[in-house]
């Protein structure tokens, strides 16, 4: 059972940046997909960005495309979400997740994964 630990959330001004980290307890094998999801109060959880373990395939929610960048550091078993130009609409608890699948887009769309982190709060406010 892979364990995931998120970090990097916090309070930031509109237009600011944060980098979220998701540290995995195991090596991210070739057949794993890692994703970032978020859930705001009263709203459905949505897939923000997902990436294949190789880093070769990446997907983004349309609302964050151009502002967020997902990446993997294989040596550290860590996935990052660099968030720029943050807006109040980005307020949410952000979770990372991992599953054994080849379907990167499918994971982000379905929100189904075997492993989940505890989440980290991102608050964008002036």
Coordinates of N, CA and C in Angstrom, one line a residue:
X1 N 0.8 -1.2 0.0 CA 0.0 0.0 0.0 C 0.9 1.2 0.0
X2 N 0.8 2.0 -1.0 CA 1.6 3.2 -1.1 C 1.0 4.3 -0.2
X3 N 1.8 5.0 0.5 CA 1.4 6.1 1.3 C 1.9 7.4 0.6
X4 N 1.0 8.4 0.7 CA 1.3 9.7 0.1 C 1.1 10.8 1.2
X5 N 2.0 11.7 1.1 CA 2.0 12.8 2.1 C 2.1 14.1 1.3
X6 N 1.1 15.0 1.4 CA 1.1 16.3 0.8 C 1.7 17.3 1.7
X7 N 2.3 18.4 1.1 CA 2.8 19.5 1.8 C 2.8 20.7 0.9
X8 N 3.0 21.9 1.4 CA 3.1 23.1 0.6 C 2.0 24.0 0.6
X9 N 0.8 23.6 1.2 CA -0.3 24.5 1.2 C -0.2 25.6 2.1
X10 N -1.1 26.6 2.0 CA -1.0 27.7 2.9 C -1.9 28.8 2.4
X11 N -1.7 30.0 3.0 CA -2.4 31.2 2.6 C -1.5 32.0 1.7
X12 N -2.1 32.4 0.6 CA -1.4 33.2 -0.4 C -2.3 34.3 -1.0
X13 N -1.8 35.4 -1.4 CA -2.5 36.5 -2.0 C -2.9 36.1 -3.4
X14 N -4.0 36.7 -3.9 CA -4.4 36.5 -5.3 C -3.2 36.9 -6.2
X15 N -3.0 36.1 -7.2 CA -1.9 36.3 -8.0 C -0.6 35.7 -7.6
X16 N -0.6 35.2 -6.4 CA 0.6 34.5 -5.8 C 0.8 33.1 -6.3
X17 N 1.8 32.5 -5.7 CA 2.2 31.1 -6.2 C 2.5 30.3 -5.0
X18 N 2.2 29.0 -5.2 CA 2.5 27.9 -4.2 C 3.0 26.7 -4.9
X19 N 3.9 25.9 -4.3 CA 4.2 24.6 -4.9 C 3.8 23.6 -3.9
X20 N 3.0 22.7 -4.3 CA 2.6 21.5 -3.5 C 3.5 20.3 -3.8
X21 N 3.7 19.6 -2.8 CA 4.6 18.4 -3.0 C 3.8 17.2 -2.5
X22 N 4.0 16.1 -3.2 CA 3.4 14.8 -2.8 C 4.5 13.8 -2.7
X23 N 4.8 13.4 -1.5 CA 5.9 12.4 -1.4 C 5.3 11.0 -1.2
X24 N 5.8 10.1 -2.1 CA 5.3 8.7 -2.1 C 6.3 7.8 -1.3
X25 N 5.7 6.8 -0.6 CA 6.5 6.0 0.2 C 7.2 4.9 -0.6
X26 N 6.8 4.7 -1.8 CA 7.4 3.7 -2.7 C 7.9 4.3 -4.0
X27 N 8.7 3.6 -4.7 CA 9.1 4.0 -6.0 C 7.9 4.1 -6.9
X28 N 7.9 5.2 -7.7 CA 6.8 5.4 -8.7 C 7.1 4.6 -9.9
X29 N 6.5 3.4 -10.0 CA 6.8 2.5 -11.1 C 6.2 3.1 -12.4
X30 N 6.6 2.4 -13.5 CA 6.2 2.8 -14.9 C 4.7 2.9 -15.1
X31 N 4.0 2.0 -14.3 CA 2.5 1.9 -14.6 C 1.7 2.7 -13.6
X32 N 2.3 3.6 -12.8 CA 1.5 4.4 -11.9 C 1.1 5.7 -12.5
X33 N 0.0 6.2 -12.1 CA -0.4 7.5 -12.4 C -0.6 8.3 -11.1
X34 N -0.1 9.5 -11.0 CA -0.2 10.3 -9.8 C -1.0 11.5 -10.2
X35 N -2.0 11.9 -9.3 CA -2.8 13.0 -9.6 C -3.0 14.0 -8.5
X36 N -3.4 15.2 -8.8 CA -3.8 16.2 -7.8 C -5.3 16.4 -8.0
X37 N -6.0 16.4 -6.9 CA -7.4 16.7 -6.9 C -7.7 17.8 -5.8
X38 N -8.8 18.4 -6.0 CA -9.1 19.4 -5.0 C -10.6 19.4 -4.7
X39 N -11.0 19.9 -3.5 CA -12.4 19.9 -3.1 C -12.6 21.2 -2.3
X40 N -13.4 22.0 -2.8 CA -13.8 23.2 -2.0 C -15.1 22.9 -1.3
X41 N -15.3 23.7 -0.2 CA -16.5 23.4 0.6 C -17.8 23.5 -0.2
X42 N -18.6 22.5 -0.1 CA -19.9 22.4 -0.8 C -19.8 22.1 -2.3
X43 N -18.6 21.8 -2.7 CA -18.4 21.5 -4.1 C -17.9 20.1 -4.3
X44 N -18.1 19.5 -5.5 CA -17.6 18.2 -5.8 C -16.1 18.2 -6.0
X45 N -15.5 17.1 -5.7 CA -14.0 17.0 -5.9 C -13.7 17.0 -7.4
X46 N -12.7 17.6 -7.8 CA -12.4 17.6 -9.2 C -10.9 17.3 -9.4
X47 N -10.6 16.7 -10.5 CA -9.2 16.4 -10.9 C -8.6 17.7 -11.4
X48 N -7.5 18.0 -10.8 CA -6.7 19.2 -11.2 C -5.7 18.9 -12.2
X49 N -4.9 17.9 -12.0 CA -3.8 17.6 -12.9 C -3.3 16.1 -12.6
X50 N -3.0 15.4 -13.6 CA -2.5 14.0 -13.4 C -1.4 13.8 -14.3
X51 N -0.5 12.9 -13.9 CA 0.7 12.7 -14.6 C 1.1 11.2 -14.6
X52 N 1.6 10.7 -15.7 CA 2.1 9.3 -15.7 C 3.5 9.3 -14.9
X53 N 3.8 8.1 -14.4 CA 5.0 8.0 -13.6 C 6.3 8.4 -14.4
X54 N 6.2 8.1 -15.7 CA 7.3 8.5 -16.5 C 7.4 10.0 -16.8
X55 N 6.3 10.7 -16.5 CA 6.3 12.1 -16.8 C 5.9 12.4 -18.2
X56 N 5.7 11.4 -19.0 CA 5.4 11.6 -20.4 C 4.0 12.1 -20.8
X57 N 3.1 11.9 -19.9 CA 1.7 12.2 -20.1 C 1.2 13.1 -19.0
X58 N 0.6 14.2 -19.3 CA 0.1 15.1 -18.3 C -1.2 15.7 -18.7
X59 N -2.1 15.8 -17.7 CA -3.4 16.4 -18.0 C -3.7 17.5 -17.0
X60 N -4.5 18.5 -17.4 CA -4.9 19.6 -16.6 C -6.3 19.9 -16.7
X61 N -6.9 20.3 -15.6 CA -8.2 20.9 -15.6 C -8.2 22.2 -16.4
X62 N -9.2 22.4 -17.2 CA -9.1 23.6 -18.1 C -9.0 24.9 -17.3
X63 N -9.6 24.9 -16.1 CA -9.5 26.1 -15.2 C -8.1 26.5 -14.7
X64 N -7.2 25.5 -14.7 CA -5.9 25.7 -14.2 C -4.8 25.7 -15.3
X65 N -5.2 25.3 -16.5 CA -4.2 25.2 -17.6 C -3.6 26.5 -17.9
X66 N -2.3 26.5 -18.0 CA -1.5 27.7 -18.2 C -1.0 28.3 -16.9
X67 N -1.6 27.9 -15.8 CA -1.2 28.5 -14.5 C -0.6 27.4 -13.6
X68 N -1.0 26.2 -13.7 CA -0.4 25.1 -12.9 C 0.5 24.2 -13.7
X69 N 1.5 23.7 -13.1 CA 2.4 22.7 -13.8 C 2.7 21.6 -12.9
X70 N 2.4 20.4 -13.4 CA 2.7 19.1 -12.6 C 4.0 18.6 -13.1
X71 N 4.8 18.0 -12.2 CA 6.0 17.4 -12.5 C 6.4 16.3 -11.5
X72 N 7.3 15.4 -11.9 CA 7.8 14.3 -11.1 C 9.3 14.4 -10.9
X73 N 9.7 14.2 -9.7 CA 11.1 14.0 -9.5 C 11.3 12.5 -9.0
X74 N 11.7 11.7 -10.0 CA 11.7 10.2 -9.7 C 12.7 9.9 -8.6
X75 N 13.8 10.6 -8.5 CA 14.8 10.3 -7.5 C 14.3 10.5 -6.1
X76 N 13.3 11.4 -6.0 CA 12.8 11.7 -4.7 C 11.4 11.0 -4.5
X77 N 10.9 10.3 -5.4 CA 9.5 9.7 -5.4 C 8.5 10.8 -5.0
X78 N 8.6 11.9 -5.7 CA 7.8 13.1 -5.3 C 7.2 13.7 -6.6
X79 N 5.9 14.0 -6.4 CA 5.2 14.8 -7.5 C 4.9 16.2 -7.0
X80 N 5.1 17.1 -7.9 CA 4.9 18.5 -7.5 C 3.8 19.1 -8.3
X81 N 3.1 20.1 -7.7 CA 2.2 20.9 -8.4 C 2.5 22.4 -8.2
X82 N 3.1 23.0 -9.2 CA 3.5 24.4 -9.1 C 2.3 25.2 -9.5
X83 N 1.8 26.0 -8.7 CA 0.6 26.8 -8.9 C 1.0 28.3 -8.9
X84 N 0.6 28.9 -10.0 CA 0.9 30.3 -10.2 C -0.4 31.1 -10.5
X85 N -0.3 32.4 -10.4 CA -1.5 33.2 -10.6 C -2.8 32.7 -9.9
X86 N -2.6 32.4 -8.7 CA -3.7 31.8 -7.9 C -4.8 32.8 -7.7
X87 N -6.0 32.2 -7.8 CA -7.2 33.0 -7.7 C -8.1 32.5 -6.5
X88 N -9.0 33.3 -6.0 CA -9.9 32.8 -5.0 C -10.6 31.5 -5.4
X89 N -10.9 31.3 -6.7 CA -11.5 30.1 -7.1 C -10.7 28.8 -6.9
X90 N -9.4 29.0 -6.6 CA -8.5 27.9 -6.4 C -8.5 27.4 -4.9
X91 N -9.3 28.2 -4.1 CA -9.4 27.8 -2.7 C -10.0 26.4 -2.6
X92 N -9.3 25.5 -1.9 CA -9.7 24.1 -1.7 C -8.7 23.3 -0.9
X93 N -9.1 22.2 -0.5 CA -8.1 21.2 0.1 C -7.6 20.4 -1.1
X94 N -6.3 20.3 -1.3 CA -5.7 19.6 -2.4 C -5.2 18.3 -1.9
X95 N -5.6 17.3 -2.7 CA -5.2 15.9 -2.3 C -4.3 15.3 -3.5
X96 N -3.3 14.5 -3.2 CA -2.7 13.8 -4.2 C -3.2 12.3 -4.1
X97 N -3.1 11.6 -5.2 CA -3.6 10.3 -5.3 C -2.7 9.5 -6.3
X98 N -2.7 8.2 -6.1 CA -1.9 7.3 -7.0 C -2.7 6.0 -7.2
X99 N -2.5 5.5 -8.4 CA -3.1 4.3 -8.8 C -2.3 3.6 -9.9
X100 N -2.5 2.3 -10.0 CA -1.9 1.5 -11.0 C -2.8 1.5 -12.2
X101 N -2.5 2.4 -13.1 CA -3.3 2.6 -14.3 C -2.5 3.2 -15.4
X102 N -2.8 2.9 -16.6 CA -2.2 3.6 -17.8 C -3.0 4.8 -18.2
X103 N -4.2 5.0 -17.7 CA -5.1 6.0 -18.2 C -5.0 7.2 -17.3
X104 N -4.2 8.1 -17.8 CA -3.9 9.4 -17.0 C -5.2 10.2 -17.0
X105 N -5.8 10.5 -18.2 CA -7.0 11.3 -18.2 C -8.1 10.6 -17.5
X106 N -8.2 9.3 -17.6 CA -9.3 8.6 -16.9 C -9.2 8.8 -15.4
X107 N -8.0 8.8 -14.8 CA -7.9 8.9 -13.4 C -8.3 10.3 -13.0
X108 N -7.9 11.3 -13.7 CA -8.3 12.7 -13.3 C -9.8 12.9 -13.5
X109 N -10.4 12.2 -14.5 CA -11.8 12.4 -14.7 C -12.7 11.6 -13.7
X110 N -12.2 10.5 -13.3 CA -13.0 9.6 -12.4 C -12.8 9.9 -11.0
X111 N -11.6 10.3 -10.6 CA -11.3 10.5 -9.2 C -11.1 9.3 -8.4
X112 N -10.9 8.2 -9.1 CA -10.7 6.9 -8.5 C -9.3 6.5 -8.4
X113 N -8.8 6.2 -7.2 CA -7.4 5.8 -7.0 C -7.3 5.0 -5.7
X114 N -6.3 4.1 -5.7 CA -6.2 3.3 -4.5 C -5.5 3.9 -3.4
X115 N -4.7 4.9 -3.6 CA -4.0 5.6 -2.5 C -4.2 7.1 -2.6
X116 N -4.4 7.6 -1.4 CA -4.7 9.1 -1.2 C -3.9 9.6 -0.1
X117 N -3.5 10.9 -0.2 CA -2.9 11.6 0.9 C -4.0 12.3 1.7
X118 N -3.6 12.9 2.8 CA -4.5 13.5 3.7 C -5.0 14.9 3.3
X119 N -4.3 15.5 2.4 CA -4.7 16.8 1.9 C -3.9 17.9 2.5
X120 N -3.9 19.0 1.7 CA -3.2 20.2 2.2 C -4.1 21.4 1.8
X121 N -4.4 22.3 2.7 CA -5.3 23.4 2.4 C -4.6 24.5 1.7
X122 N -5.2 25.0 0.6 CA -4.8 26.2 -0.1 C -5.8 27.2 0.0
X123 N -5.4 28.4 0.5 CA -6.3 29.5 0.7 C -5.8 30.7 0.0
X124 N -6.6 31.2 -0.9 CA -6.2 32.4 -1.7 C -7.1 33.6 -1.3
X125 N -6.5 34.5 -0.6 CA -7.3 35.6 -0.1 C -6.4 36.8 0.2
X126 N -7.0 38.0 0.0 CA -6.3 39.2 0.3 C -6.6 39.7 1.7

